[in-house]
Coordinates of C-alpha atoms and ligand atoms in Angstrom, one line a residue:
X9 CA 8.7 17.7 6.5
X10 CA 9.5 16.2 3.0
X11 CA 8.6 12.6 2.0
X12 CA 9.3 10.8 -1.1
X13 CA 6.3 9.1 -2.1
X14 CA 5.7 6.3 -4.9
X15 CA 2.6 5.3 -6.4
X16 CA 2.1 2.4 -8.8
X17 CA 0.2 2.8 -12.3
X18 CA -0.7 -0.9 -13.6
X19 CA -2.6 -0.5 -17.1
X20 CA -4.9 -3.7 -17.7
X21 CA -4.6 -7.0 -19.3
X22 CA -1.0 -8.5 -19.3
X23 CA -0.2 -12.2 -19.2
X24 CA 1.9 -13.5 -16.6
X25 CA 4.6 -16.0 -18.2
X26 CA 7.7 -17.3 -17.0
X27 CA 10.3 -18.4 -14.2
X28 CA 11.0 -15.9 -11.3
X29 CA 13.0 -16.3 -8.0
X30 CA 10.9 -13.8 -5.7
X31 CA 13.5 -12.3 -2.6
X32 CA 14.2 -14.3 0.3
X33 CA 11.6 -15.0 3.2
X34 CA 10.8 -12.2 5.4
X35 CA 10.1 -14.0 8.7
X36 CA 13.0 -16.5 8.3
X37 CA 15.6 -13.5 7.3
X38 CA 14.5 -11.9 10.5
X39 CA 15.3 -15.0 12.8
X40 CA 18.6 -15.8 11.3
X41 CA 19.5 -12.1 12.6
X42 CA 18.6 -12.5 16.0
X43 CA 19.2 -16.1 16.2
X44 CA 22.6 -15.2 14.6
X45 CA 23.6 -12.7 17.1
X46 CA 22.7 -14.7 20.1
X47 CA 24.5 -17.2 18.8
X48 CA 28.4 -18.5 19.5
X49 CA 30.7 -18.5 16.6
X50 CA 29.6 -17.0 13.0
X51 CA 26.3 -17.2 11.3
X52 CA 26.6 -17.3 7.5
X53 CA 23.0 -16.1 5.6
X54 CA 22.5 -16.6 2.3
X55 CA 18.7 -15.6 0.5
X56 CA 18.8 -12.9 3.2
X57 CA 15.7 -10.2 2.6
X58 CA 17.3 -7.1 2.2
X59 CA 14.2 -4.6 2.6
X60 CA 13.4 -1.8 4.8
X61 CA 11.9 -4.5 7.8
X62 CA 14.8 -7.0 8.2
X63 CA 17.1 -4.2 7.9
X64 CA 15.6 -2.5 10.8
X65 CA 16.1 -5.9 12.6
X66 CA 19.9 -6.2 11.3
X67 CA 20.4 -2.0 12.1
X68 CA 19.0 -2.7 15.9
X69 CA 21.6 -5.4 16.8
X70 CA 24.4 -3.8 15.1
X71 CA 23.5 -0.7 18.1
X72 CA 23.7 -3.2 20.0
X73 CA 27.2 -4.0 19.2
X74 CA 26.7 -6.7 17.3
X75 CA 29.2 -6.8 14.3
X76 CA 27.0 -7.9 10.9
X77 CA 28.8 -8.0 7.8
X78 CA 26.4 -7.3 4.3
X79 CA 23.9 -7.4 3.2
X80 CA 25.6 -8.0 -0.3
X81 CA 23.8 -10.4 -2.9
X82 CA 21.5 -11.9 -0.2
X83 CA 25.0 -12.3 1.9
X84 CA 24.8 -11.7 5.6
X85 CA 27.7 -12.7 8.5
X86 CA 26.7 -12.1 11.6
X87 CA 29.3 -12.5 13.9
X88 CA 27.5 -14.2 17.5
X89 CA 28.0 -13.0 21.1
X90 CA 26.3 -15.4 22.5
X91 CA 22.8 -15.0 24.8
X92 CA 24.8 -12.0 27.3
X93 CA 26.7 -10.6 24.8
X94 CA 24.3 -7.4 23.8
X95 CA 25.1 -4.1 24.6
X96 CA 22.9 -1.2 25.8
X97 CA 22.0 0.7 22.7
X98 CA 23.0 4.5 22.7
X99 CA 19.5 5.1 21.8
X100 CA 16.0 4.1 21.2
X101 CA 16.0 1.1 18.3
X102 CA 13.6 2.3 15.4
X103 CA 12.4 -0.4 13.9
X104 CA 10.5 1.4 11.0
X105 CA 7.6 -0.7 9.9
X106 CA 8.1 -3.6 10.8
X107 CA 6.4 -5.7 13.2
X108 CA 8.2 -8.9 13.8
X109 CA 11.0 -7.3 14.7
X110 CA 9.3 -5.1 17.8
X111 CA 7.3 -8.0 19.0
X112 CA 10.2 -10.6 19.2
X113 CA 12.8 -8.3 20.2
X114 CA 10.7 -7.5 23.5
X115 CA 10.2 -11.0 24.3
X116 CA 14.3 -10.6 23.7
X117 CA 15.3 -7.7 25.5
X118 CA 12.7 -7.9 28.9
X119 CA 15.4 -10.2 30.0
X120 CA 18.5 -8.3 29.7
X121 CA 20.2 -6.3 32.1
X122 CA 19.7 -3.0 30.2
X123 CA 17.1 -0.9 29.3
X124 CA 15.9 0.2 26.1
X125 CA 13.3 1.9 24.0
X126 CA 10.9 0.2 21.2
X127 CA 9.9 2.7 18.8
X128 CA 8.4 2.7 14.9
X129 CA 6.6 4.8 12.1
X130 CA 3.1 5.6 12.4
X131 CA 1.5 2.5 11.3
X132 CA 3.7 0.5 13.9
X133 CA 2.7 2.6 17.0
X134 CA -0.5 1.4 16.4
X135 CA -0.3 -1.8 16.1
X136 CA -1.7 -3.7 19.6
X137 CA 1.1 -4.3 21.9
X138 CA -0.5 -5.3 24.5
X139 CA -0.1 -9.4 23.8
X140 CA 3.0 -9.5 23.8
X141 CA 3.6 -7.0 27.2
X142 CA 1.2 -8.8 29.5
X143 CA 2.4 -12.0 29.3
X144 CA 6.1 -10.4 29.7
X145 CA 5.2 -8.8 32.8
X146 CA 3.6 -12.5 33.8
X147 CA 7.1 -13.4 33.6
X148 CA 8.4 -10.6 35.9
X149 CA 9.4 -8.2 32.9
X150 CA 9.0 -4.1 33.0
X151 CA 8.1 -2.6 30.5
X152 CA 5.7 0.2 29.5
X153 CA 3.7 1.0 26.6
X154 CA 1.2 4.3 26.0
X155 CA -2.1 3.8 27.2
X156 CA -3.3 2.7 24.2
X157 CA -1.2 -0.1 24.9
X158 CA 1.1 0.7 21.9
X159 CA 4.9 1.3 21.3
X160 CA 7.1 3.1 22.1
X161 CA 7.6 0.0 24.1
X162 CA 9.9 1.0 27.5
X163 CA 11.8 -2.1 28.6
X164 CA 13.6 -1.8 31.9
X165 CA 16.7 -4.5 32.3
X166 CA 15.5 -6.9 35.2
X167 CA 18.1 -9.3 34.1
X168 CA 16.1 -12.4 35.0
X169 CA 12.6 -13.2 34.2
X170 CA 10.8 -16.2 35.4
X171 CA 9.2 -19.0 33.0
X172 CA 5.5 -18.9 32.6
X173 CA 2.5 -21.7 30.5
X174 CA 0.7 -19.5 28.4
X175 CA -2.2 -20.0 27.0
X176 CA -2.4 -17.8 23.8
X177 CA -5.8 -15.9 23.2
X178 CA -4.7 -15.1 19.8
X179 CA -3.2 -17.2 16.8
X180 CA -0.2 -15.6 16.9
X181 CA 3.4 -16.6 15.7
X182 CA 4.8 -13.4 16.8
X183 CA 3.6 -13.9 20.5
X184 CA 5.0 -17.3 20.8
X185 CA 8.2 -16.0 19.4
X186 CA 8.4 -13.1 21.4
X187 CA 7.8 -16.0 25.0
X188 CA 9.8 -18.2 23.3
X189 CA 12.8 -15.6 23.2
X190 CA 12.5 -14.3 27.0
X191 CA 12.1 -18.4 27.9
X192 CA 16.1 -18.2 27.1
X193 CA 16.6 -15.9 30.4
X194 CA 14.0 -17.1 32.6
X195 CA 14.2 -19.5 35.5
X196 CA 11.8 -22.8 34.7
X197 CA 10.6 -23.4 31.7
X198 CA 8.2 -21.1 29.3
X199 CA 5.5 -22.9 27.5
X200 CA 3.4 -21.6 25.1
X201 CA 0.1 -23.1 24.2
X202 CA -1.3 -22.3 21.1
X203 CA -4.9 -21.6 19.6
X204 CA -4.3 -22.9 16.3
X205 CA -0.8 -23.6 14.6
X206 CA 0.9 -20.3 13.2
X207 CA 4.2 -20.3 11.8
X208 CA 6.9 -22.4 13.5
X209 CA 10.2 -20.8 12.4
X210 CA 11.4 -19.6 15.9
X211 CA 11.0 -23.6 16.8
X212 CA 12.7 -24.9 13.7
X213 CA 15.9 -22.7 13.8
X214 CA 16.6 -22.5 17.5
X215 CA 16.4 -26.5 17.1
X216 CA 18.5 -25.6 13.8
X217 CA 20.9 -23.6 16.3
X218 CA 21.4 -26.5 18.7
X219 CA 19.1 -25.1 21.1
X220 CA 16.8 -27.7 23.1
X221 CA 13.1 -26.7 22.2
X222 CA 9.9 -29.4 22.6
X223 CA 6.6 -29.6 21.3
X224 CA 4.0 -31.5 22.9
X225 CA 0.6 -31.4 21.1
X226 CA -0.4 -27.5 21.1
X227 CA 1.8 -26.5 23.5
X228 CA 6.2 -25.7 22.9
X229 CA 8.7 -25.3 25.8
X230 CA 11.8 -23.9 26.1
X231 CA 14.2 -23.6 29.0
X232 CA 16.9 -21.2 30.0
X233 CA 20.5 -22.1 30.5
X234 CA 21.0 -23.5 26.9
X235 CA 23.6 -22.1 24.1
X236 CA 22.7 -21.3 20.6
X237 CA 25.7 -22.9 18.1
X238 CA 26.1 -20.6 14.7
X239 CA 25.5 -22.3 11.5
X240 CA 24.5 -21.3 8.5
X241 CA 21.7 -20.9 6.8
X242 CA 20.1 -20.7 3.1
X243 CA 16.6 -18.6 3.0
X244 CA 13.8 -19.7 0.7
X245 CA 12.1 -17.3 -1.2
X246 CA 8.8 -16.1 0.3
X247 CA 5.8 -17.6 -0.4
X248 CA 4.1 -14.3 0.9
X249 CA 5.8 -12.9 -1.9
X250 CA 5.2 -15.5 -4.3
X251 CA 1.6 -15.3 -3.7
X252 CA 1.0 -11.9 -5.7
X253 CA 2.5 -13.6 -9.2
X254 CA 0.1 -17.1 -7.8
X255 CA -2.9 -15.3 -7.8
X256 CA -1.7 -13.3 -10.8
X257 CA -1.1 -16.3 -12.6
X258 CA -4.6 -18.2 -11.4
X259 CA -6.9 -14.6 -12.4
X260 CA -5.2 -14.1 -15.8
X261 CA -5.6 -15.1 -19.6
X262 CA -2.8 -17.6 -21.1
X263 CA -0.8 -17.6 -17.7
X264 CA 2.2 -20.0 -17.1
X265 CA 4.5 -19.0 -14.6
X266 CA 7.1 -21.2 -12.5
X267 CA 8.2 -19.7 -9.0
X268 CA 11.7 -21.6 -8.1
X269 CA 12.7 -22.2 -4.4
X270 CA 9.4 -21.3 -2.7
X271 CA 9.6 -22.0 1.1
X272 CA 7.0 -24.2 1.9
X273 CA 6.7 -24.7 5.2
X274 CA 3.6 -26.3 6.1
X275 CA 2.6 -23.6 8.6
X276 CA 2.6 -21.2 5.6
X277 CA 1.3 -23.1 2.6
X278 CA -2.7 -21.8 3.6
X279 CA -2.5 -20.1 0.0
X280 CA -1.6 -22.5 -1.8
X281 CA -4.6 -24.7 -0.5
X282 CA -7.3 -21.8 -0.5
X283 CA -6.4 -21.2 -4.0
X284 CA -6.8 -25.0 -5.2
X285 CA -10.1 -25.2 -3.4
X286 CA -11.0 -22.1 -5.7
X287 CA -9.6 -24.2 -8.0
X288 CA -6.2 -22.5 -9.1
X289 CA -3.9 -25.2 -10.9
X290 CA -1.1 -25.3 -9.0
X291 CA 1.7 -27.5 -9.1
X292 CA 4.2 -28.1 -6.3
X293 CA 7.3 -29.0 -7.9
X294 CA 10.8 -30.8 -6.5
X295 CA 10.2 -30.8 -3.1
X296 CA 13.2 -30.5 -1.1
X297 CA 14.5 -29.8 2.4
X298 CA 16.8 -26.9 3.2
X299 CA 17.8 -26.0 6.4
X300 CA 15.1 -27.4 8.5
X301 CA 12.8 -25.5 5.7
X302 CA 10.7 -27.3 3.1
X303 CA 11.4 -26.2 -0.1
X304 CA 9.7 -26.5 -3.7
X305 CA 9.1 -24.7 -7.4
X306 CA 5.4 -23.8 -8.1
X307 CA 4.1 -23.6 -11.3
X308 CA 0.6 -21.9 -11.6
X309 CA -1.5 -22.1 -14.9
X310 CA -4.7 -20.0 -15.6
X311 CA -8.4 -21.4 -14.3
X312 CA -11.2 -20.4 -13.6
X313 CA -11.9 -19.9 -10.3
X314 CA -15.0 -20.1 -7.9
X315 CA -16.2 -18.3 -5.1
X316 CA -15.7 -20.5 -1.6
X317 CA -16.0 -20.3 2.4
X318 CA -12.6 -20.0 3.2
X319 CA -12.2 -22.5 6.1
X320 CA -11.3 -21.2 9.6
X321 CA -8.3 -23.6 10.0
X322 CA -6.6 -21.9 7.2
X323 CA -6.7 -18.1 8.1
X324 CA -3.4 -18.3 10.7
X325 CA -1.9 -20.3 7.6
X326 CA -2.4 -17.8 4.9
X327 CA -2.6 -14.6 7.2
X328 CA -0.5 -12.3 5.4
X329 CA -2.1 -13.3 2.2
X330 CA -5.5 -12.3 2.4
X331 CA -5.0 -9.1 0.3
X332 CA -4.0 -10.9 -3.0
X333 CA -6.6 -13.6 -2.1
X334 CA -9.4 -11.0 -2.0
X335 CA -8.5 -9.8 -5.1
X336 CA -8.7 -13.8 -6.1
X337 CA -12.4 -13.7 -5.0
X338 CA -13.2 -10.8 -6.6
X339 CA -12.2 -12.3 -9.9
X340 CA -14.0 -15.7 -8.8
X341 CA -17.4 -16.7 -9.9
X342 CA -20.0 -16.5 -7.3
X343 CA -18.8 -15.3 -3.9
X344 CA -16.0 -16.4 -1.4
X345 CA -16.8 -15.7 2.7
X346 CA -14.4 -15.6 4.8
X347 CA -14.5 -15.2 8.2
X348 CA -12.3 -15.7 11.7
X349 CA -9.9 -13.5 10.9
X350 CA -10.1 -10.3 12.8
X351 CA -6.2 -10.1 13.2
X352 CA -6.7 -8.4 9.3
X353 CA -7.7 -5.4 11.1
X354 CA -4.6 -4.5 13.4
X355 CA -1.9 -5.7 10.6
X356 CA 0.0 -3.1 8.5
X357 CA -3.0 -1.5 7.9
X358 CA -6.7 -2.4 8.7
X359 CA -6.7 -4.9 6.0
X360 CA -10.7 -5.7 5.8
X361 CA -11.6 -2.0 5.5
X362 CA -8.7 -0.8 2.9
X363 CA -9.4 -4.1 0.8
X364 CA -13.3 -3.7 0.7
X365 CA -12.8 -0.5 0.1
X366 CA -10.5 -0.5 -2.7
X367 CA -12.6 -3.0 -4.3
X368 CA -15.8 -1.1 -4.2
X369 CA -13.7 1.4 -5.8
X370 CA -13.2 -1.4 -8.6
X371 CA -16.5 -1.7 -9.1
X372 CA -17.0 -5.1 -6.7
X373 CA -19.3 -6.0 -4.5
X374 CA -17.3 -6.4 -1.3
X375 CA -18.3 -6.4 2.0
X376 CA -16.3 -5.8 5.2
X377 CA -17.4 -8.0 8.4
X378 CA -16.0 -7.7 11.6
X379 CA -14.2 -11.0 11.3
X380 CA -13.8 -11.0 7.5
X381 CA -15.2 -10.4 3.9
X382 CA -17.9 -11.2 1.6
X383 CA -16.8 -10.5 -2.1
X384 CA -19.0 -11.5 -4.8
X385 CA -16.8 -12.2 -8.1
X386 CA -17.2 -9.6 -10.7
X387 CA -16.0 -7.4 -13.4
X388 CA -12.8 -4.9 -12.0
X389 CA -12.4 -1.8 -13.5
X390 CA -9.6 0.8 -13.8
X391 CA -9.3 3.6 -10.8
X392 CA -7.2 5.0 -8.0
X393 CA -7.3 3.3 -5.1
X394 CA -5.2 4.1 -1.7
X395 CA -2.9 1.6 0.1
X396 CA -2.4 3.2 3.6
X397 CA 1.3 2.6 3.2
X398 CA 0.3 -1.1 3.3
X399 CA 3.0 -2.6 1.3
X400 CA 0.3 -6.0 0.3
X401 CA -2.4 -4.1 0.2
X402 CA -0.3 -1.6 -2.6
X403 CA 1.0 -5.1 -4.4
X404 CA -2.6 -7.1 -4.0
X405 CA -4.3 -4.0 -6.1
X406 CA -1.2 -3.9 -8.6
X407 CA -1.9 -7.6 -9.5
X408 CA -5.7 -6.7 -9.9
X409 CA -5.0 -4.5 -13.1
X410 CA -4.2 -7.7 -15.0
X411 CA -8.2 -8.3 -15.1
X412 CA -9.1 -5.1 -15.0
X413 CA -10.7 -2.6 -17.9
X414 CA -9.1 0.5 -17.1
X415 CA -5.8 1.4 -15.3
X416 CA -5.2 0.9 -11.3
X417 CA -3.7 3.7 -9.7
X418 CA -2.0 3.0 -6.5
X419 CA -1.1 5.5 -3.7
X420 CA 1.1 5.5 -1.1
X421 CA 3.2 2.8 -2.1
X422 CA 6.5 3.4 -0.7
X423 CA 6.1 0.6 2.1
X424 CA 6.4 -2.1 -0.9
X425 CA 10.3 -1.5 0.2
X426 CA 9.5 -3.1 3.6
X427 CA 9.2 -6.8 1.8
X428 CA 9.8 -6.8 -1.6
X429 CA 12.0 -4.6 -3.3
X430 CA 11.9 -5.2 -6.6
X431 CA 8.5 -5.8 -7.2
X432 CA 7.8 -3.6 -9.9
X433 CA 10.6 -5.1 -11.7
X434 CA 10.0 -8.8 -11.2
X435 CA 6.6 -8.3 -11.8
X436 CA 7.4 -6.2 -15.4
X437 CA 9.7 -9.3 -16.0
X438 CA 6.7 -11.3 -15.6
X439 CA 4.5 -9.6 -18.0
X440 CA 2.6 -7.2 -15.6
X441 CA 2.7 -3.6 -17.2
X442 CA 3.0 -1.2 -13.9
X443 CA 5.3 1.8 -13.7
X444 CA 6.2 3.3 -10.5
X445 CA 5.9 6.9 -10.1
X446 CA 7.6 9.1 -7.5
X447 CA 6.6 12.3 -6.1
X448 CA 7.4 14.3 -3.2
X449 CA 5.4 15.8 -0.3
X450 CA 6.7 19.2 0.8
Ligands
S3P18 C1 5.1 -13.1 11.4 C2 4.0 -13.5 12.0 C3 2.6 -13.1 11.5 C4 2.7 -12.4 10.2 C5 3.9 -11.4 10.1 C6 5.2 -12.2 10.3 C7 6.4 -13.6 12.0 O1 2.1 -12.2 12.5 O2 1.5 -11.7 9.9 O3 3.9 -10.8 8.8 O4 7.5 -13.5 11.3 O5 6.4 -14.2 13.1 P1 1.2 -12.7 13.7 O6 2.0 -13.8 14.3 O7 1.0 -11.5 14.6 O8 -0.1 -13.2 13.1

């Protein structure tokens, strides 16, 4: 087998200064495909995401003879074929890394009339599968996993499912998604209750798409029978994205950086408030609605920063940011705790144990809980440090360099491609001095 493989070399100091449009939101890029397809008429995307994941979601529809035109500058058209419009693939659908797409297109394709296959790379067949398959077969669908519980994921086409209330043990916008998707072809109506409020795309762009969707309280509802009406749709940059340069901005010397048309939704926004309780400065600029989407600039200044306990409330806000915001505490005075957020250890990677670790190698005084992390604030220095193919664990650790005495090597680093493409360039434009080196496995 040969691999290319990409590491990142960040030297230390750098000061991050400027105005930067980071790429387009991966979640919402995701939904405007599927939504798209299911739709009736064409779906115009602007701000699309083109990496490796919402590729994988645009390659699996086009197998399932959905014509997509682009991605060209952001540019997608999809053109719809309404909810039974999709075709049996000729084969399994590999959807690479990426974890949004498997979980919501099984909600998706339990209620079709033909089977298919779920399968990923190695990091995706271990990911838990078995909250999103149990409540599926609660609704009547078939489909089998390993016994582990993990993909490939083995749908059989029942055709019809029947409408469930579920209660959601986890925090989970990917589970609701994935109901919310198989409510559109089962009898009744699906409701899905939640533990705490997760991210609430699915629910703003089918009601974007004309399609009927209610919230009551904790708990949204959706019935079959409905159509989905194209439109178009403009996608904010990320603000998982955005983060890195945030906390890059808040940890370094002389920093003064303006992010332009963040989406911030305010199911996603739990960095921006962690930070300010750390107390980042951080300016929300121009607030605007796009879409359905909240929109604004933020401009981030140097500050000191202090140590806190990260409040529970805010972990399924800022859950794909606790990479960047570790490296945040470690550059805090006095320590940060969080805790309540378990899900770190079945994302992308286990994102407690590769974090601690990688600080520890840093010379910080990090340690791993089963829920969370204690990190005491302290001095980083240089060394070589190993992602697991964890694209925000490899981009967390690059931004780390900028208060560190020594060089940060990063391995394994190819995955940044999954989310954020040009990284190592926007971040250079920014001030941050990082190369990336490739090599080759044999
Ligand atoms: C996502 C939901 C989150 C997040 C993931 C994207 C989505 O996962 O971590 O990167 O697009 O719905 P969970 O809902 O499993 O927490």
């Amino acid at each position: 087998m040969q691999n290319d493989t990409i590491s990142f070399r960040v030297q230390p100091g750098g000061t991050l200064r400027g105005e930067a449009r980071v790429p387009g939101d991966k979640s919402i890029s995701h939904r405007s495909i599927m939504f798209g397809a299911l739709a009736e008429g064409t779906t115009r995307v602007a701000g699309f995401l083109e990496a490796e994941d919402c590729l994988a979601t645009m390659n699996a529809f086009q197998a399932m003879g959905v014509e997509i035109d682009g991605p060209e500058n952001g540019l997608v058209s999809i053109r719809g074929v309404g909810l039974h419009g999709l075709q049996a693939p000729k084969e399994p659908l590999y959807l690479g890394n990426s974890g949004t797409s498997m979980r919501l297109l099984c909600g998706l394709l339990a209620g079709q009339r033909f089977d298919t296959v779920l399968t990923g790379d190695a990091s995706l067949c271990r990911r838990p599968m078995k909250r999103v398959t149990e409540p599926l077969r609660a609704m009547g669908a078939v489909v089998e996993t390993t016994d582990a519980g993990t993909a490939p994921l083995r749908i059989k086409g029942v055709g019809r499912l029947r409408g469930i209330h579920y209660d959601m043990p986890v925090a989970s916008a990917q589970v609701k998604s994935c109901l919310l998707l198989a409510g559109l072809y089962a009898d009744g109506q699906t409701c899905v209750r939640e533990l705490a409020p997760t991210r609430d795309h699915t629910e703003r762009m089918l009601t974007g798409f004309s399609y009927p969707v209610v919230r009551a309280g904790d708990t949204v509802c959706i019935r079959s029978g409905g159509k989905l009406v194209a439109r178009d749709i403009d996608v904010p940059s990320d603000i998982s994205s955005a983060a890195f340069f945030m906390v890059g901005a808040a940890i370094g010397e002389g920093a003064d950086i303006t992010l332009k048309h963040v989406g911030v939704n305010p199911t996603r926004t739990g960095v921006i408030e962690i930070l300010r309780l750390m107390g980042a400065d951080i300016e929300v600029l121009n607030p605007r609605e796009i879409g359905g989407e909240a929109v604004a600039d933020i401009r981030i200044r140097s500050s000191r920063l202090n140590g806190i306990d990260i409040p529970e409330e805010l972990v399924p806000l800022a859950i794909d940011e606790f990479p960047v915001l570790f490296v945040a505490a470690a550059c805090a005075e006095g320590e940060t705790r969080l805790s309540g957020a378990e899900e770190l250890r079945v994302k992308e990677s286990d994102r407690i144990q590769v974090m601690a670790d990688g600080l520890q190698t840093l010379g910080i005084d990090a340690r791993p809980t089963p829920d969370g992390m204690i990190i005491r604030g302290g001095k980083l220095s240089g060394g070589k440090v190993d992602s697991h193919g964890d694209h925000r664990v490899a981009m967390a650790f690059s931004i780390a360099a900028l208060r560190a005495n020594g060089p940060i090597e990063i391995d394994d680093c190819a995955n940044v491609n999954t989310s954020f493409p040009n990284f190592v360039e926007l971040a250079r434009d920014l001030g941050l001095n990082i190369t990336a080196i490739c090599g080759e496995i044999i």
